[in-house]
Amino acid sequence: MNLPLPCVAYATTPELQSQVFQLHQALQAGIRDDQSKLATRLIQDAAHELITTFFSELITNLKNAGDVPAYHDGASMVSEIADKLAHYLGWASAFFSNERIKPAVSHYHAMMRQRPMQDSMQPVIAFVIPEALAERLEQLLVPLSQSQAASAHEGIEALIEVIDIALHALLIKPKQLMKFNFVVDKTLNGVISLTQTLSFRSLRKIGEQLPATHQPVLARHLQQFIMTTRQAQAA
């Protein structure tokens, strides 16, 4: 299946992708056995991959590049939001039913794609980003990769926009599709809002303290999951 362009496409495991496919098929076929436990685990796994891809890997690579206080604060933030997301997604599963999860699983199924990597195909989670954001990212990558950007600010702000779209695709949209009652919806909205607040504040702090010599780390991080029409044509 072709990637939607421009898009974010980040690696997932073959197991997660296969299980999403199987669950989607079972729900479409009208399976009667309760699938809430499997759906909960898959959504938790997808949320964990999101946190790992957009936060953990960047912070780990930055910490390997040098000792900056904001990097250590960022690592603590990642652990906190990962725990909260896992907890509240597990809590929400008490309100799952096959009919409720069916449209959300279909949404996840639509994001499961493949992209060529060397001599094989890599399973990815992919979703569209605005053309203007993709063009801005392409323009930012060159000076960042050469440690010549005036600061890391614009790169961090672009990453925040990408993460905001990712949170909508992976958490907000599925939540909307499951049509929870007011209390559950409000609770999950609060957790997602807290995730945004903590993560974006931490990333902006990192941007303020990130030295020019570490800009290529940010560039490589952005480059690994951004797919544009120009990249596809050059491949």
Short mmCIF file of C-alpha atoms in Angstrom, two decimals:
data_model
loop_
_atom_site.label_atom_id
_atom_site.label_comp_id
_atom_site.label_asym_id
_atom_site.label_seq_id
_atom_site.Cartn_x
_atom_site.Cartn_y
_atom_site.Cartn_z
CA MET A 1 0.00 0.00 0.00
CA ASN A 2 1.46 3.37 -1.06
CA LEU A 3 2.28 6.00 1.54
CA PRO A 4 0.09 9.12 1.63
CA LEU A 5 2.32 12.12 0.85
CA PRO A 6 3.56 14.20 2.48
CA CYS A 7 3.41 12.18 5.66
CA VAL A 8 4.97 11.02 8.87
CA ALA A 9 5.90 7.33 8.62
CA TYR A 10 7.58 5.70 11.58
CA ALA A 11 8.57 2.13 12.23
CA THR A 12 6.26 -0.25 14.02
CA THR A 13 6.70 -3.95 14.75
CA PRO A 14 5.49 -6.65 12.36
CA GLU A 15 3.63 -8.15 15.33
CA LEU A 16 1.65 -4.98 16.07
CA GLN A 17 0.77 -4.47 12.43
CA SER A 18 -0.28 -8.11 11.98
CA GLN A 19 -2.43 -8.06 15.12
CA VAL A 20 -4.16 -4.85 14.04
CA PHE A 21 -4.93 -6.46 10.67
CA GLN A 22 -6.30 -9.58 12.36
CA LEU A 23 -8.40 -7.63 14.87
CA HIS A 24 -9.78 -5.41 12.10
CA GLN A 25 -10.81 -8.45 10.05
CA ALA A 26 -12.40 -10.14 13.07
CA LEU A 27 -14.44 -7.06 13.99
CA GLN A 28 -15.53 -6.50 10.40
CA ALA A 29 -16.67 -10.13 10.29
CA GLY A 30 -18.83 -9.55 13.39
CA ILE A 31 -16.90 -11.65 15.92
CA ARG A 32 -18.88 -12.13 19.14
CA ASP A 33 -15.99 -12.90 21.51
CA ASP A 34 -14.93 -9.84 23.51
CA GLN A 35 -11.89 -8.21 21.88
CA SER A 36 -11.41 -5.39 24.43
CA LYS A 37 -8.27 -6.83 26.06
CA LEU A 38 -6.49 -7.23 22.74
CA ALA A 39 -7.62 -3.77 21.59
CA THR A 40 -6.36 -2.24 24.85
CA ARG A 41 -2.94 -3.84 24.47
CA LEU A 42 -2.63 -2.76 20.85
CA ILE A 43 -3.61 0.85 21.63
CA GLN A 44 -1.18 0.91 24.57
CA ASP A 45 1.57 -0.51 22.34
CA ALA A 46 0.85 2.10 19.66
CA ALA A 47 0.97 4.89 22.27
CA HIS A 48 4.26 3.51 23.60
CA GLU A 49 5.74 3.48 20.08
CA LEU A 50 4.62 7.09 19.62
CA ILE A 51 6.39 8.18 22.83
CA THR A 52 9.50 6.17 21.95
CA THR A 53 9.73 7.47 18.38
CA PHE A 54 9.13 11.15 18.96
CA PHE A 55 10.58 11.66 22.45
CA SER A 56 12.71 8.84 23.85
CA GLU A 57 14.91 8.32 20.80
CA LEU A 58 15.62 12.05 20.42
CA ILE A 59 16.47 12.51 24.09
CA THR A 60 18.66 9.39 24.18
CA ASN A 61 20.62 10.56 21.14
CA LEU A 62 20.98 14.08 22.53
CA LYS A 63 22.24 12.70 25.87
CA ASN A 64 24.80 10.63 23.97
CA ALA A 65 25.97 13.82 22.23
CA GLY A 66 26.61 15.72 25.46
CA ASP A 67 25.57 16.55 29.02
CA VAL A 68 22.83 19.22 28.97
CA PRO A 69 20.44 19.64 31.97
CA ALA A 70 17.32 19.89 29.77
CA TYR A 71 18.05 16.46 28.28
CA HIS A 72 17.90 14.82 31.72
CA ASP A 73 14.69 16.70 32.57
CA GLY A 74 13.25 15.52 29.27
CA ALA A 75 14.03 11.89 30.08
CA SER A 76 12.09 12.20 33.36
CA MET A 77 9.17 13.77 31.49
CA VAL A 78 9.06 10.89 29.00
CA SER A 79 8.82 8.34 31.78
CA GLU A 80 6.02 10.29 33.48
CA ILE A 81 3.81 10.71 30.42
CA ALA A 82 4.39 7.12 29.26
CA ASP A 83 3.19 5.82 32.65
CA LYS A 84 0.14 8.10 32.67
CA LEU A 85 -0.91 7.17 29.15
CA ALA A 86 -0.56 3.45 29.81
CA HIS A 87 -2.55 3.76 33.06
CA TYR A 88 -5.47 5.75 31.65
CA LEU A 89 -5.71 3.79 28.41
CA GLY A 90 -5.96 0.68 30.59
CA TRP A 91 -8.60 2.39 32.73
CA ALA A 92 -10.65 3.34 29.67
CA SER A 93 -10.69 -0.29 28.50
CA ALA A 94 -13.38 -1.04 31.08
CA PHE A 95 -15.72 0.88 28.76
CA PHE A 96 -14.68 -0.95 25.58
CA SER A 97 -16.99 -3.19 23.58
CA ASN A 98 -16.58 -4.74 20.15
CA GLU A 99 -18.94 -2.20 18.59
CA ARG A 100 -17.21 0.73 20.30
CA ILE A 101 -13.68 -0.26 19.30
CA LYS A 102 -14.60 -1.28 15.73
CA PRO A 103 -14.27 2.21 14.10
CA ALA A 104 -11.14 2.99 16.11
CA VAL A 105 -9.47 -0.25 14.99
CA SER A 106 -10.45 0.55 11.38
CA HIS A 107 -8.74 3.93 11.84
CA TYR A 108 -5.54 2.24 13.09
CA HIS A 109 -5.78 -0.29 10.26
CA ALA A 110 -5.80 2.54 7.71
CA MET A 111 -2.53 3.92 9.14
CA MET A 112 -0.69 0.62 8.86
CA ARG A 113 1.54 0.84 5.76
CA GLN A 114 4.81 -0.48 4.35
CA ARG A 115 7.83 1.47 3.11
CA PRO A 116 10.89 0.20 1.22
CA MET A 117 14.03 -0.15 3.34
CA GLN A 118 17.09 -1.46 1.48
CA ASP A 119 16.04 -4.89 0.14
CA SER A 120 12.85 -5.33 2.16
CA MET A 121 9.65 -3.61 3.22
CA GLN A 122 9.37 -2.08 6.67
CA PRO A 123 6.03 -1.92 8.53
CA VAL A 124 5.19 1.66 9.50
CA ILE A 125 2.43 3.77 10.98
CA ALA A 126 1.76 6.64 8.56
CA PHE A 127 -0.46 9.71 8.53
CA VAL A 128 -0.65 12.81 6.37
CA ILE A 129 0.90 16.15 7.35
CA PRO A 130 0.19 19.53 5.72
CA GLU A 131 2.25 20.36 2.63
CA ALA A 132 3.39 23.64 4.21
CA LEU A 133 4.78 21.80 7.24
CA ALA A 134 6.59 19.28 5.03
CA GLU A 135 8.19 22.08 2.99
CA ARG A 136 9.25 23.91 6.16
CA LEU A 137 10.83 20.75 7.52
CA GLU A 138 12.78 20.19 4.31
CA GLN A 139 14.09 23.76 4.49
CA LEU A 140 15.11 23.36 8.13
CA LEU A 141 16.98 20.08 7.67
CA VAL A 142 19.94 21.50 5.72
CA PRO A 143 21.10 24.19 8.20
CA LEU A 144 20.36 21.93 11.18
CA SER A 145 22.34 19.03 9.71
CA GLN A 146 25.30 21.38 9.19
CA SER A 147 25.08 22.99 12.67
CA GLN A 148 24.38 26.31 10.93
CA ALA A 149 20.83 27.13 12.05
CA ALA A 150 20.54 30.37 14.04
CA SER A 151 19.05 28.24 16.82
CA ALA A 152 17.18 24.97 17.31
CA HIS A 153 13.95 26.89 17.95
CA GLU A 154 12.35 26.47 14.51
CA GLY A 155 13.30 22.79 14.35
CA ILE A 156 11.77 22.14 17.78
CA GLU A 157 8.58 24.03 16.87
CA ALA A 158 8.26 21.97 13.68
CA LEU A 159 8.73 18.78 15.72
CA ILE A 160 6.02 19.95 18.12
CA GLU A 161 3.64 20.41 15.19
CA VAL A 162 4.42 16.88 14.00
CA ILE A 163 3.83 15.46 17.49
CA ASP A 164 0.54 17.35 17.79
CA ILE A 165 -0.64 15.74 14.53
CA ALA A 166 0.60 12.34 15.77
CA LEU A 167 -1.30 12.67 19.05
CA HIS A 168 -4.45 13.50 17.11
CA ALA A 169 -4.00 10.53 14.78
CA LEU A 170 -3.02 7.97 17.43
CA LEU A 171 -5.04 9.09 20.46
CA ILE A 172 -7.56 11.88 19.88
CA LYS A 173 -9.23 10.56 16.71
CA PRO A 174 -9.60 6.97 18.03
CA LYS A 175 -11.06 8.37 21.27
CA GLN A 176 -13.59 10.41 19.28
CA LEU A 177 -14.55 7.37 17.21
CA MET A 178 -15.25 5.31 20.35
CA LYS A 179 -17.83 7.89 21.55
CA PHE A 180 -17.28 7.56 25.29
CA ASN A 181 -19.60 9.13 27.85
CA PHE A 182 -18.85 12.60 29.21
CA VAL A 183 -16.82 11.45 32.23
CA VAL A 184 -14.55 9.06 30.30
CA ASP A 185 -14.11 11.54 27.45
CA LYS A 186 -13.24 14.39 29.81
CA THR A 187 -10.74 12.22 31.72
CA LEU A 188 -8.96 11.11 28.55
CA ASN A 189 -8.96 14.68 27.22
CA GLY A 190 -7.24 15.75 30.43
CA VAL A 191 -4.56 13.08 30.10
CA ILE A 192 -3.89 13.95 26.45
CA SER A 193 -3.78 17.67 27.29
CA LEU A 194 -1.30 16.96 30.10
CA THR A 195 0.82 14.94 27.67
CA GLN A 196 0.88 17.87 25.26
CA THR A 197 1.66 20.43 27.96
CA LEU A 198 4.50 18.48 29.59
CA SER A 199 6.09 17.27 26.37
CA PHE A 200 5.95 20.57 24.50
CA ARG A 201 7.29 22.51 27.50
CA SER A 202 10.14 20.02 27.83
CA LEU A 203 10.97 20.15 24.12
CA ARG A 204 11.03 23.97 24.12
CA LYS A 205 13.38 23.89 27.10
CA ILE A 206 15.62 21.47 25.18
CA GLY A 207 15.52 23.84 22.20
CA GLU A 208 16.70 26.73 24.37
CA GLN A 209 19.68 24.76 25.69
CA LEU A 210 20.58 22.71 22.60
CA PRO A 211 24.03 23.81 21.35
CA ALA A 212 24.77 24.25 17.65
CA THR A 213 26.96 21.15 17.68
CA HIS A 214 23.90 19.06 18.61
CA GLN A 215 21.69 20.42 15.81
CA PRO A 216 22.54 17.48 13.49
CA VAL A 217 21.03 15.12 16.08
CA LEU A 218 17.72 16.98 15.79
CA ALA A 219 18.00 16.98 11.99
CA ARG A 220 18.52 13.20 11.84
CA HIS A 221 15.61 12.70 14.22
CA LEU A 222 13.25 14.71 12.01
CA GLN A 223 14.56 13.16 8.81
CA GLN A 224 13.91 9.57 9.87
CA PHE A 225 10.11 9.83 9.80
CA ILE A 226 9.30 12.67 7.37
CA MET A 227 8.33 11.51 3.88
CA THR A 228 7.75 14.11 1.15
CA THR A 229 6.74 13.98 -2.49
CA ARG A 230 10.26 15.10 -3.45
CA GLN A 231 11.81 12.21 -1.47
CA ALA A 232 9.46 9.71 -3.08
CA GLN A 233 10.33 10.96 -6.58
CA ALA A 234 14.05 10.75 -5.83
CA ALA A 235 13.83 7.20 -4.47
#
